mmCIF file of C-alpha atoms and ligand atoms in Angstrom:
data_model
loop_
_atom_site.group_PDB
_atom_site.id
_atom_site.type_symbol
_atom_site.label_atom_id
_atom_site.label_comp_id
_atom_site.label_asym_id
_atom_site.label_seq_id
_atom_site.Cartn_x
_atom_site.Cartn_y
_atom_site.Cartn_z
ATOM 1 C CA MET A 1 -128.688 -39.743 199.968
ATOM 2 C CA ILE A 2 -126.411 -42.269 198.335
ATOM 3 C CA VAL A 3 -125.922 -42.083 194.582
ATOM 4 C CA MET A 4 -124.015 -44.211 192.097
ATOM 5 C CA SER A 5 -121.871 -43.529 189.069
ATOM 6 C CA ILE A 6 -121.400 -46.335 186.572
ATOM 7 C CA ALA A 7 -118.567 -45.126 184.352
ATOM 8 C CA GLY A 8 -114.969 -45.413 183.264
ATOM 9 C CA VAL A 9 -111.851 -44.349 185.154
ATOM 10 C CA ASP A 10 -109.802 -41.457 183.792
ATOM 11 C CA PRO A 11 -106.700 -41.667 185.983
ATOM 12 C CA SER A 12 -105.898 -37.996 185.348
ATOM 13 C CA GLY A 13 -109.038 -37.181 187.304
ATOM 14 C CA GLY A 14 -110.698 -34.905 184.765
ATOM 15 C CA ALA A 15 -113.492 -37.222 183.599
ATOM 16 C CA GLY A 16 -115.199 -40.465 184.559
ATOM 17 C CA VAL A 17 -115.826 -41.944 188.004
ATOM 18 C CA LEU A 18 -113.194 -39.869 189.823
ATOM 19 C CA THR A 19 -114.766 -36.635 188.620
ATOM 20 C CA ASP A 20 -118.282 -37.881 189.359
ATOM 21 C CA ILE A 21 -117.348 -38.606 192.973
ATOM 22 C CA LYS A 22 -115.890 -35.100 193.312
ATOM 23 C CA ALA A 23 -119.102 -33.550 191.949
ATOM 24 C CA PHE A 24 -121.248 -35.680 194.302
ATOM 25 C CA GLN A 25 -119.099 -34.614 197.238
ATOM 26 C CA ALA A 26 -119.160 -30.931 196.246
ATOM 27 C CA ILE A 27 -122.959 -30.934 196.107
ATOM 28 C CA GLY A 28 -123.219 -32.870 199.360
ATOM 29 C CA VAL A 29 -124.268 -36.424 198.563
ATOM 30 C CA TYR A 30 -122.392 -39.657 199.170
ATOM 31 C CA GLY A 31 -121.097 -41.167 195.949
ATOM 32 C CA THR A 32 -120.384 -44.736 194.998
ATOM 33 C CA GLY A 33 -118.594 -45.690 191.790
ATOM 34 C CA VAL A 34 -118.899 -48.788 189.622
ATOM 35 C CA VAL A 35 -116.091 -49.083 187.077
ATOM 36 C CA THR A 36 -116.877 -50.171 183.506
ATOM 37 C CA ALA A 37 -113.412 -49.654 182.068
ATOM 38 C CA LEU A 38 -109.978 -48.374 182.940
ATOM 39 C CA THR A 39 -108.362 -45.873 180.619
ATOM 40 C CA ALA A 40 -104.836 -44.528 180.280
ATOM 41 C CA GLN A 41 -105.098 -40.863 179.336
ATOM 42 C CA ASN A 42 -104.468 -37.249 180.234
ATOM 43 C CA PRO A 43 -106.489 -34.243 179.075
ATOM 44 C CA TYR A 44 -104.390 -33.935 175.911
ATOM 45 C CA LYS A 45 -103.814 -37.519 174.877
ATOM 46 C CA PHE A 46 -105.720 -40.763 175.040
ATOM 47 C CA PHE A 47 -103.550 -43.892 175.243
ATOM 48 C CA SER A 48 -105.760 -46.947 175.729
ATOM 49 C CA THR A 49 -108.811 -48.619 177.276
ATOM 50 C CA LEU A 50 -109.129 -51.805 179.337
ATOM 51 C CA PRO A 51 -112.801 -52.803 179.652
ATOM 52 C CA ILE A 52 -114.120 -54.672 182.702
ATOM 53 C CA SER A 53 -116.270 -57.746 182.010
ATOM 54 C CA PRO A 54 -120.067 -57.361 182.259
ATOM 55 C CA GLU A 55 -120.049 -60.096 184.939
ATOM 56 C CA TYR A 56 -117.678 -58.128 187.137
ATOM 57 C CA ILE A 57 -119.593 -54.883 186.571
ATOM 58 C CA GLU A 58 -122.705 -56.733 187.728
ATOM 59 C CA GLU A 59 -120.895 -57.936 190.834
ATOM 60 C CA GLN A 60 -119.838 -54.370 191.667
ATOM 61 C CA ILE A 61 -123.420 -53.091 191.313
ATOM 62 C CA ASP A 62 -124.796 -55.980 193.381
ATOM 63 C CA SER A 63 -122.214 -55.413 196.102
ATOM 64 C CA ILE A 64 -123.308 -51.774 196.472
ATOM 65 C CA MET A 65 -127.021 -52.592 196.352
ATOM 66 C CA ASP A 66 -126.472 -55.338 198.931
ATOM 67 C CA SER A 67 -125.897 -52.741 201.640
ATOM 68 C CA TYR A 68 -126.881 -49.282 200.354
ATOM 69 C CA GLU A 69 -130.188 -47.811 199.322
ATOM 70 C CA VAL A 70 -129.631 -46.091 196.009
ATOM 71 C CA GLU A 71 -132.368 -44.362 194.038
ATOM 72 C CA PHE A 72 -130.471 -42.207 191.528
ATOM 73 C CA ILE A 73 -127.566 -43.254 189.323
ATOM 74 C CA LYS A 74 -125.672 -41.776 186.435
ATOM 75 C CA THR A 75 -123.980 -43.653 183.653
ATOM 76 C CA GLY A 76 -120.961 -42.469 181.691
ATOM 77 C CA MET A 77 -118.636 -44.525 179.528
ATOM 78 C CA LEU A 78 -120.309 -47.907 179.047
ATOM 79 C CA TYR A 79 -117.942 -49.122 176.315
ATOM 80 C CA SER A 80 -119.995 -51.896 174.672
ATOM 81 C CA PRO A 81 -123.565 -52.938 173.800
ATOM 82 C CA GLU A 82 -123.174 -55.840 176.281
ATOM 83 C CA ILE A 83 -122.426 -53.437 179.141
ATOM 84 C CA ILE A 84 -125.336 -51.177 178.113
ATOM 85 C CA LYS A 85 -127.652 -54.191 178.171
ATOM 86 C CA LEU A 86 -126.392 -55.245 181.594
ATOM 87 C CA VAL A 87 -126.847 -51.762 183.061
ATOM 88 C CA SER A 88 -130.378 -51.605 181.696
ATOM 89 C CA LYS A 89 -131.143 -54.952 183.342
ATOM 90 C CA LYS A 90 -129.842 -53.665 186.696
ATOM 91 C CA VAL A 91 -131.859 -50.433 186.359
ATOM 92 C CA ASN A 92 -134.982 -52.609 186.093
ATOM 93 C CA GLU A 93 -133.952 -55.039 188.783
ATOM 94 C CA TYR A 94 -133.279 -52.350 191.408
ATOM 95 C CA ASN A 95 -135.818 -49.820 190.158
ATOM 96 C CA LEU A 96 -133.099 -47.207 189.669
ATOM 97 C CA LYS A 97 -133.651 -43.725 188.253
ATOM 98 C CA ALA A 98 -130.897 -43.310 185.681
ATOM 99 C CA VAL A 99 -129.389 -40.176 184.159
ATOM 100 C CA VAL A 100 -127.486 -41.292 181.072
ATOM 101 C CA ASP A 101 -124.532 -39.370 179.696
ATOM 102 C CA PRO A 102 -124.390 -41.062 176.268
ATOM 103 C CA VAL A 103 -120.613 -41.025 176.065
ATOM 104 C CA MET A 104 -119.333 -42.262 172.723
ATOM 105 C CA VAL A 105 -116.027 -40.462 172.051
ATOM 106 C CA ALA A 106 -113.695 -38.558 174.361
ATOM 107 C CA THR A 107 -113.166 -34.829 173.921
ATOM 108 C CA SER A 108 -109.556 -35.751 173.159
ATOM 109 C CA GLY A 109 -110.790 -38.122 170.414
ATOM 110 C CA GLY A 110 -109.937 -41.195 172.460
ATOM 111 C CA ASP A 111 -111.240 -44.684 171.974
ATOM 112 C CA LEU A 112 -114.026 -44.923 174.536
ATOM 113 C CA THR A 113 -115.756 -47.625 172.542
ATOM 114 C CA LYS A 114 -115.088 -49.854 169.579
ATOM 115 C CA GLU A 115 -118.699 -50.059 168.481
ATOM 116 C CA ASP A 116 -121.717 -48.017 167.547
ATOM 117 C CA LEU A 117 -123.335 -47.504 170.918
ATOM 118 C CA ALA A 118 -126.244 -45.350 169.750
ATOM 119 C CA LEU A 119 -128.284 -48.379 168.715
ATOM 120 C CA ALA A 120 -127.884 -50.139 172.074
ATOM 121 C CA LEU A 121 -128.507 -46.936 174.042
ATOM 122 C CA ASN A 122 -131.729 -46.341 172.082
ATOM 123 C CA LYS A 123 -132.862 -49.923 172.355
ATOM 124 C CA TYR A 124 -131.972 -50.875 175.918
ATOM 125 C CA LEU A 125 -131.062 -47.991 178.190
ATOM 126 C CA LEU A 126 -132.746 -44.734 177.195
ATOM 127 C CA PRO A 127 -136.325 -46.097 177.249
ATOM 128 C CA ASN A 128 -135.563 -47.095 180.851
ATOM 129 C CA SER A 129 -134.020 -43.808 181.974
ATOM 130 C CA ILE A 130 -135.288 -40.551 183.423
ATOM 131 C CA LEU A 131 -132.894 -38.282 181.493
ATOM 132 C CA THR A 132 -130.096 -38.244 178.965
ATOM 133 C CA THR A 133 -127.552 -35.450 178.509
ATOM 134 C CA PRO A 134 -126.121 -35.621 174.978
ATOM 135 C CA ASN A 135 -123.960 -32.932 173.450
ATOM 136 C CA ILE A 136 -124.725 -31.968 169.852
ATOM 137 C CA SER A 137 -122.714 -34.747 168.216
ATOM 138 C CA GLU A 138 -124.111 -37.387 170.609
ATOM 139 C CA ALA A 139 -127.652 -36.165 169.927
ATOM 140 C CA GLU A 140 -126.922 -36.456 166.188
ATOM 141 C CA LYS A 141 -125.746 -40.040 166.666
ATOM 142 C CA LEU A 142 -128.767 -40.952 168.807
ATOM 143 C CA THR A 143 -131.292 -39.523 166.348
ATOM 144 C CA GLY A 144 -129.574 -39.734 162.955
ATOM 145 C CA LEU A 145 -130.408 -36.019 162.479
ATOM 146 C CA THR A 146 -128.052 -33.142 161.720
ATOM 147 C CA ILE A 147 -128.148 -30.348 164.303
ATOM 148 C CA LYS A 148 -127.084 -26.893 163.146
ATOM 149 C CA THR A 149 -129.767 -24.679 164.687
ATOM 150 C CA LYS A 150 -131.954 -24.344 167.779
ATOM 151 C CA GLU A 151 -134.889 -25.696 165.744
ATOM 152 C CA ASP A 152 -132.836 -28.762 164.776
ATOM 153 C CA ALA A 153 -132.020 -29.380 168.454
ATOM 154 C CA ILE A 154 -135.688 -29.122 169.429
ATOM 155 C CA LYS A 155 -136.596 -31.556 166.676
ATOM 156 C CA ALA A 156 -133.874 -33.988 167.771
ATOM 157 C CA SER A 157 -134.966 -33.767 171.407
ATOM 158 C CA LYS A 158 -138.408 -34.992 170.341
ATOM 159 C CA GLU A 159 -136.820 -38.111 168.807
ATOM 160 C CA ILE A 160 -134.744 -39.029 171.865
ATOM 161 C CA LYS A 161 -136.208 -41.947 173.800
ATOM 162 C CA CYS A 162 -136.430 -40.225 177.213
ATOM 163 C CA ASP A 163 -136.379 -36.722 178.676
ATOM 164 C CA SER A 164 -133.235 -34.889 177.646
ATOM 165 C CA ILE A 165 -130.974 -31.920 177.787
ATOM 166 C CA ILE A 166 -129.016 -31.439 174.578
ATOM 167 C CA THR A 167 -126.076 -29.355 175.699
ATOM 168 C CA GLY A 168 -125.181 -26.327 173.639
ATOM 169 C CA GLY A 169 -121.421 -25.996 173.974
ATOM 170 C CA HIS A 170 -121.245 -26.457 170.205
ATOM 171 C CA LEU A 171 -124.462 -24.560 169.469
ATOM 172 C CA ASP A 172 -123.756 -21.015 170.698
ATOM 173 C CA GLY A 173 -124.471 -22.054 174.289
ATOM 174 C CA ILE A 174 -128.075 -22.991 173.505
ATOM 175 C CA ASN A 175 -129.107 -25.843 175.828
ATOM 176 C CA THR A 176 -132.340 -27.599 174.811
ATOM 177 C CA ILE A 177 -134.291 -29.198 177.659
ATOM 178 C CA ASN A 178 -137.188 -31.518 176.846
ATOM 179 C CA ILE A 179 -139.153 -32.771 179.849
ATOM 180 C CA ALA A 180 -142.265 -34.761 178.915
ATOM 181 C CA GLY A 181 -142.430 -32.876 175.604
ATOM 182 C CA GLU A 182 -142.174 -29.436 177.188
ATOM 183 C CA ILE A 183 -139.220 -27.543 175.718
ATOM 184 C CA THR A 184 -137.118 -25.054 177.659
ATOM 185 C CA ILE A 185 -134.238 -23.231 175.976
ATOM 186 C CA GLU A 186 -131.514 -22.205 178.405
ATOM 187 C CA LYS A 187 -128.853 -20.065 176.771
ATOM 188 C CA GLN A 188 -125.480 -19.755 178.455
ATOM 189 C CA GLU A 189 -122.574 -17.491 177.656
ATOM 190 C CA LEU A 190 -119.707 -19.521 176.158
ATOM 191 C CA ILE A 191 -116.426 -19.211 178.032
ATOM 192 C CA LYS A 192 -113.264 -19.232 175.957
ATOM 193 C CA THR A 193 -111.107 -22.019 177.360
ATOM 194 C CA ASP A 194 -109.349 -25.217 176.324
ATOM 195 C CA ASN A 195 -110.194 -26.686 179.715
ATOM 196 C CA LEU A 196 -113.433 -28.533 179.030
ATOM 197 C CA HIS A 197 -112.361 -32.127 179.632
ATOM 198 C CA GLY A 198 -114.937 -33.731 181.915
ATOM 199 C CA THR A 199 -117.618 -31.056 181.735
ATOM 200 C CA GLY A 200 -120.184 -33.586 180.422
ATOM 201 C CA CYS A 201 -119.377 -35.967 183.276
ATOM 202 C CA ASN A 202 -119.790 -33.136 185.761
ATOM 203 C CA LEU A 203 -123.169 -32.109 184.349
ATOM 204 C CA SER A 204 -124.787 -35.542 184.659
ATOM 205 C CA ALA A 205 -123.200 -36.191 188.065
ATOM 206 C CA ALA A 206 -124.441 -32.837 189.364
ATOM 207 C CA ILE A 207 -127.969 -33.551 188.098
ATOM 208 C CA VAL A 208 -128.028 -36.846 190.010
ATOM 209 C CA ALA A 209 -126.735 -35.154 193.158
ATOM 210 C CA TYR A 210 -129.393 -32.428 193.015
ATOM 211 C CA LEU A 211 -132.099 -35.032 192.343
ATOM 212 C CA ALA A 212 -130.942 -36.984 195.394
ATOM 213 C CA LYS A 213 -131.321 -33.767 197.386
ATOM 214 C CA ASN A 214 -135.003 -33.706 196.455
ATOM 215 C CA ASN A 215 -134.938 -31.165 193.654
ATOM 216 C CA ASP A 216 -137.289 -31.861 190.763
ATOM 217 C CA LEU A 217 -135.815 -32.750 187.373
ATOM 218 C CA LYS A 218 -135.963 -29.289 185.832
ATOM 219 C CA THR A 219 -134.520 -27.575 188.913
ATOM 220 C CA SER A 220 -131.753 -30.188 189.065
ATOM 221 C CA ILE A 221 -130.841 -29.530 185.441
ATOM 222 C CA LEU A 222 -130.826 -25.751 185.852
ATOM 223 C CA LYS A 223 -128.746 -25.884 189.056
ATOM 224 C CA SER A 224 -126.316 -28.269 187.350
ATOM 225 C CA LEU A 225 -125.890 -25.969 184.340
ATOM 226 C CA ASP A 226 -124.871 -23.245 186.810
ATOM 227 C CA TYR A 227 -122.586 -25.634 188.666
ATOM 228 C CA VAL A 228 -120.737 -26.610 185.487
ATOM 229 C CA TYR A 229 -120.605 -23.006 184.237
ATOM 230 C CA GLU A 230 -118.988 -21.845 187.478
ATOM 231 C CA GLY A 231 -116.548 -24.757 187.299
ATOM 232 C CA ILE A 232 -115.500 -23.822 183.774
ATOM 233 C CA LYS A 233 -115.219 -20.144 184.716
ATOM 234 C CA ASN A 234 -113.012 -20.963 187.685
ATOM 235 C CA GLY A 235 -110.876 -23.474 185.785
ATOM 236 C CA ASN A 236 -111.875 -26.315 188.071
ATOM 237 C CA TYR A 237 -111.796 -28.982 185.372
ATOM 238 C CA GLY A 238 -109.058 -30.769 183.505
ATOM 239 C CA THR A 239 -105.551 -30.010 184.596
ATOM 240 C CA LEU A 240 -105.370 -26.244 184.917
ATOM 241 C CA ILE A 241 -106.064 -26.319 188.622
ATOM 242 C CA ALA A 242 -103.565 -29.154 189.112
ATOM 243 C CA LYS A 243 -100.833 -27.164 187.334
ATOM 244 C CA ILE A 244 -101.046 -24.202 189.705
HETATM 245 O O1 LIG B 1 -116.135 -37.097 178.777
HETATM 246 C C1 LIG B 1 -116.322 -38.375 178.339
HETATM 247 C C2 LIG B 1 -115.562 -39.373 179.142
HETATM 248 C C3 LIG B 1 -116.230 -40.210 179.979
HETATM 249 N N1 LIG B 1 -115.616 -41.163 180.694
HETATM 250 C C4 LIG B 1 -114.312 -41.338 180.626
HETATM 251 C C5 LIG B 1 -113.567 -40.519 179.808
HETATM 252 C C6 LIG B 1 -114.205 -39.499 179.050
HETATM 253 C C7 LIG B 1 -113.427 -38.630 178.203
HETATM 254 O O2 LIG B 1 -112.229 -38.669 178.129
HETATM 255 O O3 LIG B 1 -112.256 -40.700 179.750
HETATM 256 C C8 LIG B 1 -113.641 -42.391 181.427
#
């Protein structure tokens, strides 16, 4: 039960690889982490990004695959179309089942990419992946549609190039799950908090962990929605816990 995160490093620990490893550990699978970029940030302010070269990302993935058997991976911040292309190539090469968090901008508005990643995600990675987990604005970017209602989200989910959960944090808590064309709406109560940094990372990491523990895709998604909800309720994300 070894899983892999391919994502950026948020040194404040709220998002990215560090958070993914914590979610893997909490759910009881062994996590490995391939770094696509370093960032300098805290939950309130984003300072800068230092991307890692595609060649060195490839070497990290190869070094893990050289000695571990990995079936499920998640991807987070991929930074550039070149990195997206590389990850897609590795997914094919190692027959990996990928859950893609289509990260394009940080919650804090930080510079997680310089380019339009939607095109490369649609072209290279999503057709190769088992699930993607966009929020409303990411789903809008992936599909070119505007999402204001549940019906809009359902329509968008039908345009996305793999199975999906469009998360509903900005749509009254309405999560739209599309697995092989079958739609499930999962409404969650919204919790009033400013402590949401890293919740998207946690969702996709949790899904991968539950998949690795032999849950089917839908069960993994539903368990992960609960996992993230409890985390938000208990203030486990961002810095609040660290400030106590
Ligand atoms: O939540 C998106 C995200 C993903 N990965 C890294 C991030 C962020 C948001 O800040 O920093 C590394």
